[in-house]
Coordinates of C-alpha atoms in Angstrom, one line a residue:
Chain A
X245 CA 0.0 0.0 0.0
X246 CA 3.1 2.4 0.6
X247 CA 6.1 2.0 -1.8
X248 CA 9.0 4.2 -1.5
X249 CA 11.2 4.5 -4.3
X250 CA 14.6 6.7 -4.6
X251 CA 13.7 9.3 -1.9
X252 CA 15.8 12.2 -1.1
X253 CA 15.0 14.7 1.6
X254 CA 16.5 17.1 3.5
X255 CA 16.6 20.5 5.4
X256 CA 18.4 23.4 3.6
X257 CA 21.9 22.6 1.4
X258 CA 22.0 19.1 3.1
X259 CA 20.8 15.8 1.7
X260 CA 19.1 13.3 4.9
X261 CA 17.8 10.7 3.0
X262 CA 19.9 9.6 0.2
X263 CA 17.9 7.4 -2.1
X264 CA 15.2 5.6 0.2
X265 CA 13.1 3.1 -0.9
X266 CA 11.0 0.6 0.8
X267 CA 7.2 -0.7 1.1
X268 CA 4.7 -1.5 3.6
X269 CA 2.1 -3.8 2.2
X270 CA -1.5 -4.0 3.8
X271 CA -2.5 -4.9 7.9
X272 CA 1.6 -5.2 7.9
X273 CA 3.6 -4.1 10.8
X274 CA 7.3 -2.7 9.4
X275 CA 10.2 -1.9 11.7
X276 CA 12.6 1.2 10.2
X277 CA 15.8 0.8 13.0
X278 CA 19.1 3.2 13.0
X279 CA 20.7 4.7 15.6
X280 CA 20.2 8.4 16.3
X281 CA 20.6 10.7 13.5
X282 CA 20.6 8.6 10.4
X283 CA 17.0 10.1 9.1
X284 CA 14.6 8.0 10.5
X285 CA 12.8 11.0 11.5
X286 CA 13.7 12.9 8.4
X287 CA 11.9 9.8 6.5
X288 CA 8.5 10.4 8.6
X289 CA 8.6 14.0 8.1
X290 CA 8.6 13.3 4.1
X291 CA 6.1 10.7 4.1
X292 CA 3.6 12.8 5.9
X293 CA 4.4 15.7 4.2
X294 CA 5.7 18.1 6.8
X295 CA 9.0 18.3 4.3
X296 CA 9.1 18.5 0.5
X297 CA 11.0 15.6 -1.3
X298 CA 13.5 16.8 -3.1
X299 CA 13.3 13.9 -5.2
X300 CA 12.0 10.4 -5.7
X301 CA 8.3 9.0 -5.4
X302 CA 6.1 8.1 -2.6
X303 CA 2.5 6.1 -3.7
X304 CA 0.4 5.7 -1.3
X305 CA -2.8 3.3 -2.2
X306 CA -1.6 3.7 -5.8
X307 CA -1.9 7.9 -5.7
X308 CA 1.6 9.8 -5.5
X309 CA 1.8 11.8 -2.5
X310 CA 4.9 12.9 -2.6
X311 CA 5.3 16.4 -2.0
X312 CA 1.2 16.6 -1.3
X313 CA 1.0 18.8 2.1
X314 CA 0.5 17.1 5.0
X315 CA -3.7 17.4 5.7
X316 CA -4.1 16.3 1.8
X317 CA -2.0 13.2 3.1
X318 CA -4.0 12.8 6.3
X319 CA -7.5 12.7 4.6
X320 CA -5.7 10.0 2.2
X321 CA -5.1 7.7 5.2
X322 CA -1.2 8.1 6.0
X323 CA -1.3 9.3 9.6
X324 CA 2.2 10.0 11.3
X325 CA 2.2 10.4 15.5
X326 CA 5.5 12.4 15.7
X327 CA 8.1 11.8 18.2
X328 CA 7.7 14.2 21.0
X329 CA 3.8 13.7 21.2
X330 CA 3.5 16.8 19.6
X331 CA -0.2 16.9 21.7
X332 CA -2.5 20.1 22.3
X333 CA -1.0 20.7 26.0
X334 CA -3.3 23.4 27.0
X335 CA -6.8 21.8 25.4
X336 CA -8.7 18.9 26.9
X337 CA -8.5 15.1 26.4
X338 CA -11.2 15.0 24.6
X339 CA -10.7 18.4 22.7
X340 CA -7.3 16.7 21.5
X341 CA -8.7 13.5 19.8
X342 CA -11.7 15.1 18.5
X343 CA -9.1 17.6 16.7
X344 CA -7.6 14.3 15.3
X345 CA -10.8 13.4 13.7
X346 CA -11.4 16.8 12.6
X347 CA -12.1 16.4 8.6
X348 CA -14.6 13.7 9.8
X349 CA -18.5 14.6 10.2
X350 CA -19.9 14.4 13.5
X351 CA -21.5 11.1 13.3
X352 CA -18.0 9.4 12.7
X353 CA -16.2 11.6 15.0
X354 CA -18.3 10.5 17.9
X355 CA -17.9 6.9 16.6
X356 CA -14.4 6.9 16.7
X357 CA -14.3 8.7 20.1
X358 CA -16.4 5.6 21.7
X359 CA -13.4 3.3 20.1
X360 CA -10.4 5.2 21.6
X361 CA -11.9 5.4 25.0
X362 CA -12.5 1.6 24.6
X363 CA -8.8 1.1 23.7
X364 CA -7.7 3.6 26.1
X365 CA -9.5 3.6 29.4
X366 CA -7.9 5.7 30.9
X367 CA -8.4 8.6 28.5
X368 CA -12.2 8.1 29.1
X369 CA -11.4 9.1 32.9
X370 CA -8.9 12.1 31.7
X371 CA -11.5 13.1 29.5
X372 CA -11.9 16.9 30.6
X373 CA -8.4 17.2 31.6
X374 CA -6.1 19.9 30.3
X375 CA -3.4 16.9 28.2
X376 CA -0.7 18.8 28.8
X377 CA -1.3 17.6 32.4
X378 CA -0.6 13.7 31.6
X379 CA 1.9 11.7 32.5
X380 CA 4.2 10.7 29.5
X381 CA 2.8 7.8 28.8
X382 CA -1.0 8.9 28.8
X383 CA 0.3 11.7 26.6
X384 CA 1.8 9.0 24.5
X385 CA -1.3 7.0 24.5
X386 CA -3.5 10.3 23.7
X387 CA -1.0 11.0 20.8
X388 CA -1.9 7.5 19.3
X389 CA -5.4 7.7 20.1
X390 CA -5.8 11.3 17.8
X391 CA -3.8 9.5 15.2
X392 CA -6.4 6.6 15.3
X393 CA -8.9 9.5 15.5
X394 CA -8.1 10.3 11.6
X395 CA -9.3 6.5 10.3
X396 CA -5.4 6.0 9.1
X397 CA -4.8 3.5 6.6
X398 CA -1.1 3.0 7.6
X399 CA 0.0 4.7 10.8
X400 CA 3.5 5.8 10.9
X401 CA 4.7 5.6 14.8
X402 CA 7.6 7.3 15.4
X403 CA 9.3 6.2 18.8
X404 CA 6.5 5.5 20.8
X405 CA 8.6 3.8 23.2
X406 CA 10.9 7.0 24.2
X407 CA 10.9 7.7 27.5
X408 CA 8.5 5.5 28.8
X409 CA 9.3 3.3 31.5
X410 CA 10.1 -0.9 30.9
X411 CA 6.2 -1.4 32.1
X412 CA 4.7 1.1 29.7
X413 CA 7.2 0.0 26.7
X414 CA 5.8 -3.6 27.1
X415 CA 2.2 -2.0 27.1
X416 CA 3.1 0.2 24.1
X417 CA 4.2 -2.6 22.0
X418 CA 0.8 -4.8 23.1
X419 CA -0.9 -2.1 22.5
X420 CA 0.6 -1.8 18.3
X421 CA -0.1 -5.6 18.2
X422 CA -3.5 -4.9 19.0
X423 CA -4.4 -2.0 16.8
X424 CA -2.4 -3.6 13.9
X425 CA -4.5 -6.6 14.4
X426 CA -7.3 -5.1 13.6
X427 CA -6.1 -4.6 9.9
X428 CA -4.3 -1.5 9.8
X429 CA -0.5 -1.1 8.8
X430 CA 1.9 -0.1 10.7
X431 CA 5.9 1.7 9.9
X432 CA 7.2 1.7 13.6
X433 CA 10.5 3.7 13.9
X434 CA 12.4 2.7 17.0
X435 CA 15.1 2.6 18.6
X436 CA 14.1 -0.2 20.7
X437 CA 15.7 -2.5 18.3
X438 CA 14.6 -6.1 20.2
X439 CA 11.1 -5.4 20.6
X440 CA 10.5 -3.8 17.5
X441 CA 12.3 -7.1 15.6
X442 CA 9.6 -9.3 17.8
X443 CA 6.8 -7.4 16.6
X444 CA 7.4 -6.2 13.0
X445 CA 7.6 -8.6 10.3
X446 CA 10.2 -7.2 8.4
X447 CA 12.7 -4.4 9.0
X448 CA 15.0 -1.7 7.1
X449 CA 17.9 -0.8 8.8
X450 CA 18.9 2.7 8.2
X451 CA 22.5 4.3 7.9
X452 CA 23.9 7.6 6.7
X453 CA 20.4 8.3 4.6
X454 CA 20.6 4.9 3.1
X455 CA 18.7 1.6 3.7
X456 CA 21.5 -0.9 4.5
X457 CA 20.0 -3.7 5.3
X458 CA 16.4 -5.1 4.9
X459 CA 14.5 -8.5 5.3
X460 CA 12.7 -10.4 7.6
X461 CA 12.8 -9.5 11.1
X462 CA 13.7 -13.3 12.5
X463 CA 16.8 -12.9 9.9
X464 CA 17.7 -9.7 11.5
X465 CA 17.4 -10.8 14.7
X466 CA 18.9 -13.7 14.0
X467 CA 22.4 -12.3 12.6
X468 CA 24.4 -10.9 15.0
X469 CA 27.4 -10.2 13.0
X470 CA 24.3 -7.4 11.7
X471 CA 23.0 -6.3 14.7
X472 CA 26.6 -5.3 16.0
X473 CA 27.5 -3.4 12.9
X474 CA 24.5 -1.1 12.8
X475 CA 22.1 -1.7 15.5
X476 CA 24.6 -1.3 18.6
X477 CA 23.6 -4.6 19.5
Chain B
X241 CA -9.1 68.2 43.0
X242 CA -12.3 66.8 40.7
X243 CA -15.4 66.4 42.2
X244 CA -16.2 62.2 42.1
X245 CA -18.7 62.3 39.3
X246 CA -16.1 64.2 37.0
X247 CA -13.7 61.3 37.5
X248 CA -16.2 58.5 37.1
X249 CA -17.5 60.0 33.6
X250 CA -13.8 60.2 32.8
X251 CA -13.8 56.8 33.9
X252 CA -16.9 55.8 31.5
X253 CA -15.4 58.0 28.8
X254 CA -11.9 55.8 29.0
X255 CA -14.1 52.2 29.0
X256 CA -15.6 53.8 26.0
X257 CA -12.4 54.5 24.3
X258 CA -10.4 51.3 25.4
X259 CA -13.4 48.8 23.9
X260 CA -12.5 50.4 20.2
X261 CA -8.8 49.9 21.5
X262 CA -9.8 46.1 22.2
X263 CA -10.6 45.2 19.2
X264 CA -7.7 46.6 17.1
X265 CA -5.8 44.8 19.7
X266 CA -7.8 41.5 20.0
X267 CA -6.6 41.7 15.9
X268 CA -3.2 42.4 16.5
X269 CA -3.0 39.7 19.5
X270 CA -4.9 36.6 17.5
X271 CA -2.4 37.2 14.7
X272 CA 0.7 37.3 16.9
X273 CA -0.5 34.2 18.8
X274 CA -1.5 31.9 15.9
X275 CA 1.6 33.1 13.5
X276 CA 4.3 34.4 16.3
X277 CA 4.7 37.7 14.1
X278 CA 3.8 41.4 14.7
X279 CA 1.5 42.4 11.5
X280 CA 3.1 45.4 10.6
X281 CA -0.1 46.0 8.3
X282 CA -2.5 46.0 11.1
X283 CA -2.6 50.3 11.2
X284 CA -2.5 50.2 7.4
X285 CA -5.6 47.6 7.5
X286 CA -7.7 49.8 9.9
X287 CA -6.9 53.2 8.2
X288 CA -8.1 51.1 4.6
X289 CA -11.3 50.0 6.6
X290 CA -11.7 53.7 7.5
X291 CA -11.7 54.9 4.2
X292 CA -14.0 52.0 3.2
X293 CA -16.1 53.1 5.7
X294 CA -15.8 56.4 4.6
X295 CA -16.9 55.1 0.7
X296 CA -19.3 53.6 1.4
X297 CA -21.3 56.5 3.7
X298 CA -19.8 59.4 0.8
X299 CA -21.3 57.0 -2.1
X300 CA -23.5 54.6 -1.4
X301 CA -25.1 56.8 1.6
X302 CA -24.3 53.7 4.0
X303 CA -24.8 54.2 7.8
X304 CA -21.8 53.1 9.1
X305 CA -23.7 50.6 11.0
X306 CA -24.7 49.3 8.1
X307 CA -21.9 49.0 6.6
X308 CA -20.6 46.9 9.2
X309 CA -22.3 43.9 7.7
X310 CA -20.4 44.8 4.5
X311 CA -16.7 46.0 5.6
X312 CA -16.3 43.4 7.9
X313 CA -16.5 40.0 5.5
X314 CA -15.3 42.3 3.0
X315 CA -11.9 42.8 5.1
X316 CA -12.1 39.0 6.5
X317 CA -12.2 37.7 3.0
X318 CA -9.3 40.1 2.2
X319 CA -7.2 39.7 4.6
X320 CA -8.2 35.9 4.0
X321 CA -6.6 36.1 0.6
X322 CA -3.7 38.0 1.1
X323 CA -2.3 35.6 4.1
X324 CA -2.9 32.8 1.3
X325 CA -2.1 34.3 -1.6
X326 CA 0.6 37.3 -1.1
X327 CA 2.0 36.7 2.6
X328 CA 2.0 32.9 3.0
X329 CA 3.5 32.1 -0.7
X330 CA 6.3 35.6 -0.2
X331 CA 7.2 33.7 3.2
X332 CA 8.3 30.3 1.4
X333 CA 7.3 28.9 4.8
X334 CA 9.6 30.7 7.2
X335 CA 7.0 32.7 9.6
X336 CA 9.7 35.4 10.3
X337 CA 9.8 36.4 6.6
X338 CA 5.9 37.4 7.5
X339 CA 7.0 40.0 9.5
X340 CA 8.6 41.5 6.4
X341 CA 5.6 41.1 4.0
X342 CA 3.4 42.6 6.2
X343 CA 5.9 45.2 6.6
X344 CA 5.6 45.9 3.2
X345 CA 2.4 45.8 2.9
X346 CA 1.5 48.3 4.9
X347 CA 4.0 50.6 3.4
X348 CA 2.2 49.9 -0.1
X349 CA -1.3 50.5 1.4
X350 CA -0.6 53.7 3.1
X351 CA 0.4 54.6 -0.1
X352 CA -2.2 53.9 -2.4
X353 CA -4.3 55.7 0.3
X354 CA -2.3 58.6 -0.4
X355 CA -2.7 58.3 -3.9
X356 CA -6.1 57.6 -4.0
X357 CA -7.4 60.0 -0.9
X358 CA -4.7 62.5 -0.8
X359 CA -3.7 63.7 2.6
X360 CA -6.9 65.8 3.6
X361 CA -8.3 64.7 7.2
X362 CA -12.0 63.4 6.0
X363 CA -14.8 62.7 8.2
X364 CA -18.8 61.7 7.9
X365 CA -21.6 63.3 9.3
X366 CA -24.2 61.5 11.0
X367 CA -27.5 63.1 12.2
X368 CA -26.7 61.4 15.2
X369 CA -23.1 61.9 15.7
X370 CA -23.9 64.7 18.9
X371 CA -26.9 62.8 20.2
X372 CA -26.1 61.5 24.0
X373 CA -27.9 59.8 27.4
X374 CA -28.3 61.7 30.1
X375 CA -26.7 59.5 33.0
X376 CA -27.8 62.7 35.4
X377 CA -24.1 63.4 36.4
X378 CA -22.6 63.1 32.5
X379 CA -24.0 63.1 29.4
X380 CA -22.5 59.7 27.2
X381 CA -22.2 60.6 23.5
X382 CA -24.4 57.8 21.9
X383 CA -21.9 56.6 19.3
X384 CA -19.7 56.1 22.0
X385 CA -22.1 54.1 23.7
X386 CA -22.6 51.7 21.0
X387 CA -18.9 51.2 20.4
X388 CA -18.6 49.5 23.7
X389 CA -22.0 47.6 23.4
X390 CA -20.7 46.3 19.9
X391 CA -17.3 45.9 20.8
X392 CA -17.5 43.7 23.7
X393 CA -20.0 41.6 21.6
X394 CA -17.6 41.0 19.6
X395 CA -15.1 40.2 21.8
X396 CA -17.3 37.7 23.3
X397 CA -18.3 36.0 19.8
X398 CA -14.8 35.9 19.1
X399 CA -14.4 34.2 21.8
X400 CA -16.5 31.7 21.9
X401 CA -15.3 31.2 18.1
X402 CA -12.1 29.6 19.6
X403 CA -13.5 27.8 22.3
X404 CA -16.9 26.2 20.9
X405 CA -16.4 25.5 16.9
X406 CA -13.9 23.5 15.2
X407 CA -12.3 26.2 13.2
X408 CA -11.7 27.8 16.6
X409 CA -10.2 24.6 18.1
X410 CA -8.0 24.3 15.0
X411 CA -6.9 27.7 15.5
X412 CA -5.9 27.2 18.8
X413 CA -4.3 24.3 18.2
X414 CA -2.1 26.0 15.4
X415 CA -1.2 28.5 17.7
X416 CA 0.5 26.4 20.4
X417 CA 1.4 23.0 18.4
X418 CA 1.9 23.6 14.7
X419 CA 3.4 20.4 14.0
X420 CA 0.9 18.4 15.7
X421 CA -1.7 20.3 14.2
X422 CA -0.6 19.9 10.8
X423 CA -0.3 16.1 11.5
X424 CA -4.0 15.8 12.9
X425 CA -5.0 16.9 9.2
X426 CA -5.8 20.9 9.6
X427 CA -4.1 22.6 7.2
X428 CA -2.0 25.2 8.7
X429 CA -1.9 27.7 5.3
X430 CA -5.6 27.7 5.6
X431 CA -5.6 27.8 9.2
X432 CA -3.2 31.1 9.3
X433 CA -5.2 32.7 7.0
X434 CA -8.7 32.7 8.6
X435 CA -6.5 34.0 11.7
X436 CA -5.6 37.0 9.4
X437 CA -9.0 37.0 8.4
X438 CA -10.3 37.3 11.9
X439 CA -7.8 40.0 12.7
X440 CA -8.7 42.4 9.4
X441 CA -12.4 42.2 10.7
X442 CA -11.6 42.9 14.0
X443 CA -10.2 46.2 12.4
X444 CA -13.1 46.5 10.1
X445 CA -15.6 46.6 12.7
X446 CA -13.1 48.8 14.8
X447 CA -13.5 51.6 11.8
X448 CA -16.9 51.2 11.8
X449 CA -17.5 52.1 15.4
X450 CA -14.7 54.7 14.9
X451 CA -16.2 56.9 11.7
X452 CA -19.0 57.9 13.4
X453 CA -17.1 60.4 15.6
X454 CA -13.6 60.1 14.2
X455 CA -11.6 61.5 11.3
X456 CA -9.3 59.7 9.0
X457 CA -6.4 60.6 6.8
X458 CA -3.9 58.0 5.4
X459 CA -2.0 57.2 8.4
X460 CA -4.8 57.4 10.9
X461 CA -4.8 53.7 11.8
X462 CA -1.0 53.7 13.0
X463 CA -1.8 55.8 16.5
X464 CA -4.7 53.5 17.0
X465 CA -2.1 50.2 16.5
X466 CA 0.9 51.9 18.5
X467 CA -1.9 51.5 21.6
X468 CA -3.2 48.6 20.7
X469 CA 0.6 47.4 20.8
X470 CA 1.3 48.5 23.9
X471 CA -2.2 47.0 25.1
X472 CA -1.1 43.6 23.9
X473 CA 2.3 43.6 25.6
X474 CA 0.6 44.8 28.9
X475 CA -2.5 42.0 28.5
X476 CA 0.4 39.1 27.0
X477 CA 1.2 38.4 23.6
X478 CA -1.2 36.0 22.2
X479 CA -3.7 36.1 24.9
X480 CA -7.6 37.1 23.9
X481 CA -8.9 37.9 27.8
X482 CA -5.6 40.2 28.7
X483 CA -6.1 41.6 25.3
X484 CA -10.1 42.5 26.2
X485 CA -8.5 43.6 30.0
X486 CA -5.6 45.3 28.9
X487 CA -7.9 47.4 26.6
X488 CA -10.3 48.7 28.6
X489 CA -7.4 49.6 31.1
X490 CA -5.3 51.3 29.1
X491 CA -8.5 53.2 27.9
X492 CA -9.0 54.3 31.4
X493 CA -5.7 55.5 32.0
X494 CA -5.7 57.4 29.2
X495 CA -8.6 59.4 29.6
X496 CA -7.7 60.2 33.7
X497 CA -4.5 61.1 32.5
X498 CA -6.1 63.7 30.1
X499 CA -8.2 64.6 33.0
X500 CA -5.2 65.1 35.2
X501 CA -2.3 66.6 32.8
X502 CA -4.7 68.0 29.9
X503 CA -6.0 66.4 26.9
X504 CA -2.6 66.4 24.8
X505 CA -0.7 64.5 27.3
X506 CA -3.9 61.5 28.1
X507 CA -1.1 58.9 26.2
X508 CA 1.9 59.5 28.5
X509 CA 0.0 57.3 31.0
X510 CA -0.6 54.8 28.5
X511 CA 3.3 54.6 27.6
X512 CA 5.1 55.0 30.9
X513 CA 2.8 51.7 31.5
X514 CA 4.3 50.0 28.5
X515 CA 7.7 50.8 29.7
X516 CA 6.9 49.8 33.4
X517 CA 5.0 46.4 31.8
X518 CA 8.5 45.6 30.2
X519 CA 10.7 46.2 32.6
X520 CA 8.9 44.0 35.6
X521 CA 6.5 42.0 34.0
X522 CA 7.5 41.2 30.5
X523 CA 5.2 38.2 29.5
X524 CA 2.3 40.8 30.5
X525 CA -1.0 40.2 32.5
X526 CA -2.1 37.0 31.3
X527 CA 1.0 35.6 28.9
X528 CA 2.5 33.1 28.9
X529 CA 5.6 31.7 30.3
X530 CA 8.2 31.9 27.6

């Protein structure tokens, strides 16, 4: 449903990405690894449009969104939850997802309200609360939930496990298993290399802009020659 | 040294006065908070709702109260446009270059007033521009009167705009989380321009309320936006309520200050204020922490 061919981003003079390609097909979960720094984020930022391309194409559900701006690619069902949360701090729980469905009518809005506060229970409680108020990994979970908000297609988590505590990171990656069960793709960009390996089916490895290595993830994990050379491990 | 009543209609008078103020400044403020930028334009945009206003009551024999329901989506769909279409585009995405444009702008506005106008003060007449209430102790000049009624209606529509209906929500949640905002699906250029929108009819209705008892020339709006300027520093940049606060305030002082050292110096108040507001408090009243 995503394929990524030859994709070069950056920010100002300087080339990030240097020729990514890659493809996500559908209700599949995909791991993109690299240490800090090699573009992971750079990569999201393209997809979703918050960056031109400078070159190379992006389909999407066979339409080329490459260089579309980012709402255009929202309403097409490509829904990135940025690292850093990136939530409304001063609006309420509620106000926050409802913002995440917010090219929806009202009918589907409510709808999908009634879903997140099934998937996230605790949000139903922190309803009226101010979100900048959370605790990191609510704000993470309300960060998810206003992605979910949008009816993505393919939902492009980027490190949802950062700075969350062993507990929460276990909960974090149940909780992808979960909502990738349910049919919808997945492009998780981690750094927590072993968990994301367990979950995705296959992985990219990312270095200096490039994809260097890329397979399934039980071949990944299970070359450690690999995971020493680029994952650290 | 004045007798009570004398320093309560002064008091009135400077409510009066500082509603008009809060609206040029609930313009200025929504623009700085959505966008981060000063609109340099904002005096330019008042002085060309003036003359609009002016127009429209020399040519069309418009009330300016009627012409409120024309200047004002007139100006939001302008200043609608020219965030989209002139500002946004001449920016190439980098908000600090919008201080620039608008800038500009106002430069090229002034100018065409100029042109068009000339530099001649002009002013309407009303029939009712002298009629007043009788309050027993003062007499309020009625145009006065329903500056403030109108203005604080506004100020409350405006803000329940932000707080009740989506495009407020959106707005708001451009203003403090662009990134995440653009990633929930609202689309930031559109966003920023209904923002600029909101702050040209602010203005708009601000002239409207103004003609009635005010002159304009081709640099009229510019005092108007130098106080509303200071009012926004004083309130906090970006918020609505010290904006509203600030304004009627600032109106206050300035008309007991004109009570106490004579009309020419009623503004010294208003700036010794600013300057005091910078040096101990420089977020302002309600802002927020940097």
């Amino acid at each position: 449903m995503l394929e990524v061919e030859n994709l070069i981003a950056g920010y100002g003079g300087a080339d990030v990405l240097r020729g990514i390609g890659l493809e996500v097909k559908p209700g599949e979960i995909v791991a993109v690894l690299g240490a800090n720094g090699v573009g992971k984020t750079t990569l999201n930022r393209a997809l979703s449009g918050l960056i031109k391309p400078r070159a190379g194409t992006i389909r999407f559900l066979g339409q080329e969104i490459a260089g579309l701006k980012a709402s255009a690619i929202v309403a097409a069902g490509l829904i990135h939850v940025p690292e850093g949360r990136r939530i409304f701090p001063n609006m309420s729980v509620r106000d926050n997802l409802v913002l995440g469905s917010y090219r929806r009518g009202k009918p589907a809005r409510e709808a999908n309200l009634e879903r997140m506060f099934e998937l996230f229970p605790r949000l139903r409680e922190r309803m009226g609360q101010a979100a900048g108020t959370l605790s990191g990994g609510e704000q993470q979970m309300l960060a998810i939930g206003r992605g979910l908000m949008g009816e993505p297609k393919l939902l492009i988590l980027d490190e949802p496990s950062l700075g969350l505590s062993p507990l929460l990171v276990e909960e974090m990656f149940a909780l992808i298993a979960r909502i990738a069960g349910e049919g919808l793709a997945v492009l998780l960009v981690e750094q927590n290399v072993v968990q994301s390996l367990e979950l995705a089916a296959r992985a990219y490895v990312l270095e200096n802009g490039r994809i260097v290595v890329e397979g399934a993830s039980s071949q990944i994990a299970a070359d450690p020659a690999l995971k020493h050379a680029y994952l650290g491990l | 040294m004045f007798a009570p009543d004398i320093i309560l209609a002064a008091v009135l008078n400077g409510l009066m006065t500082g509603s008009v103020y809060a609206l040029i400044a609930l313009g200025l403020t929504l623009v700085y908070g959505v966008l981060h930028i000063i609109n340099f334009a904002h005096g330019a945009t008042l002085t060309a709702a003036m003359f609009a206003v002016y127009v429209a009551h020399a040519v069309f024999k418009l009330d300016p109260y009627i012409a409120l329901f024309i200047v004002t989506p007139l100006f939001f769909g302008l200043g609608y446009g020219v965030q989209r279409f002139v500002i946004g585009p001449a920016s190439h995405g980098e908000d600090r270059n919008i201080l620039l444009v608008t800038l500009g702008l106002s430069i090229l506005i002034e100018n065409a007033m100029l042109a068009i106008f000339r530099s001649d003060t002009r002013s309407i007449d009303v029939p009712y521009a002298f009629s007043s209430i009788d309050l027993g102790f003062t007499f309020l000049a009625l145009p006065r009167v329903l500056a403030f009624g109108v203005a604080l209606l506004v100020a409350l529509l405006l803000g329940l705009l932000l707080t009740r209906t989506d495009t407020g929500k959106a707005i708001r949640a451009v203003a403090r989380e662009k990134t995440g905002a653009a990633l929930a699906g609202i689309d930031v250029a559109h966003i920023y321009a209904v923002t600029f929108g909101l702050g040209a009819a602010c203005v708009a209705i601000a002239a409207c309320l103004l003609m009635p008892t005010f002159y304009v020339t081709p640099r009229a709006g510019n005092a108007f936006v130098l106080v509303a300027f200071t009012i926004v520093v004083l309130g906090g940049m970006g918020s609505i309520p010290g904006a509203l606060l600030g304004a009627l305030f600032i109106g206050v002082v300035e008309s007991l200050c004109g009570l106490f050292f004579g009309e020419s110096l009623g503004q010294i108040g208003i700036f010794l204020i600013f300057i005091l507001v910078l040096l101990v408090r420089p977020t302002g009243l309600f802002g927020a922490r940097a």
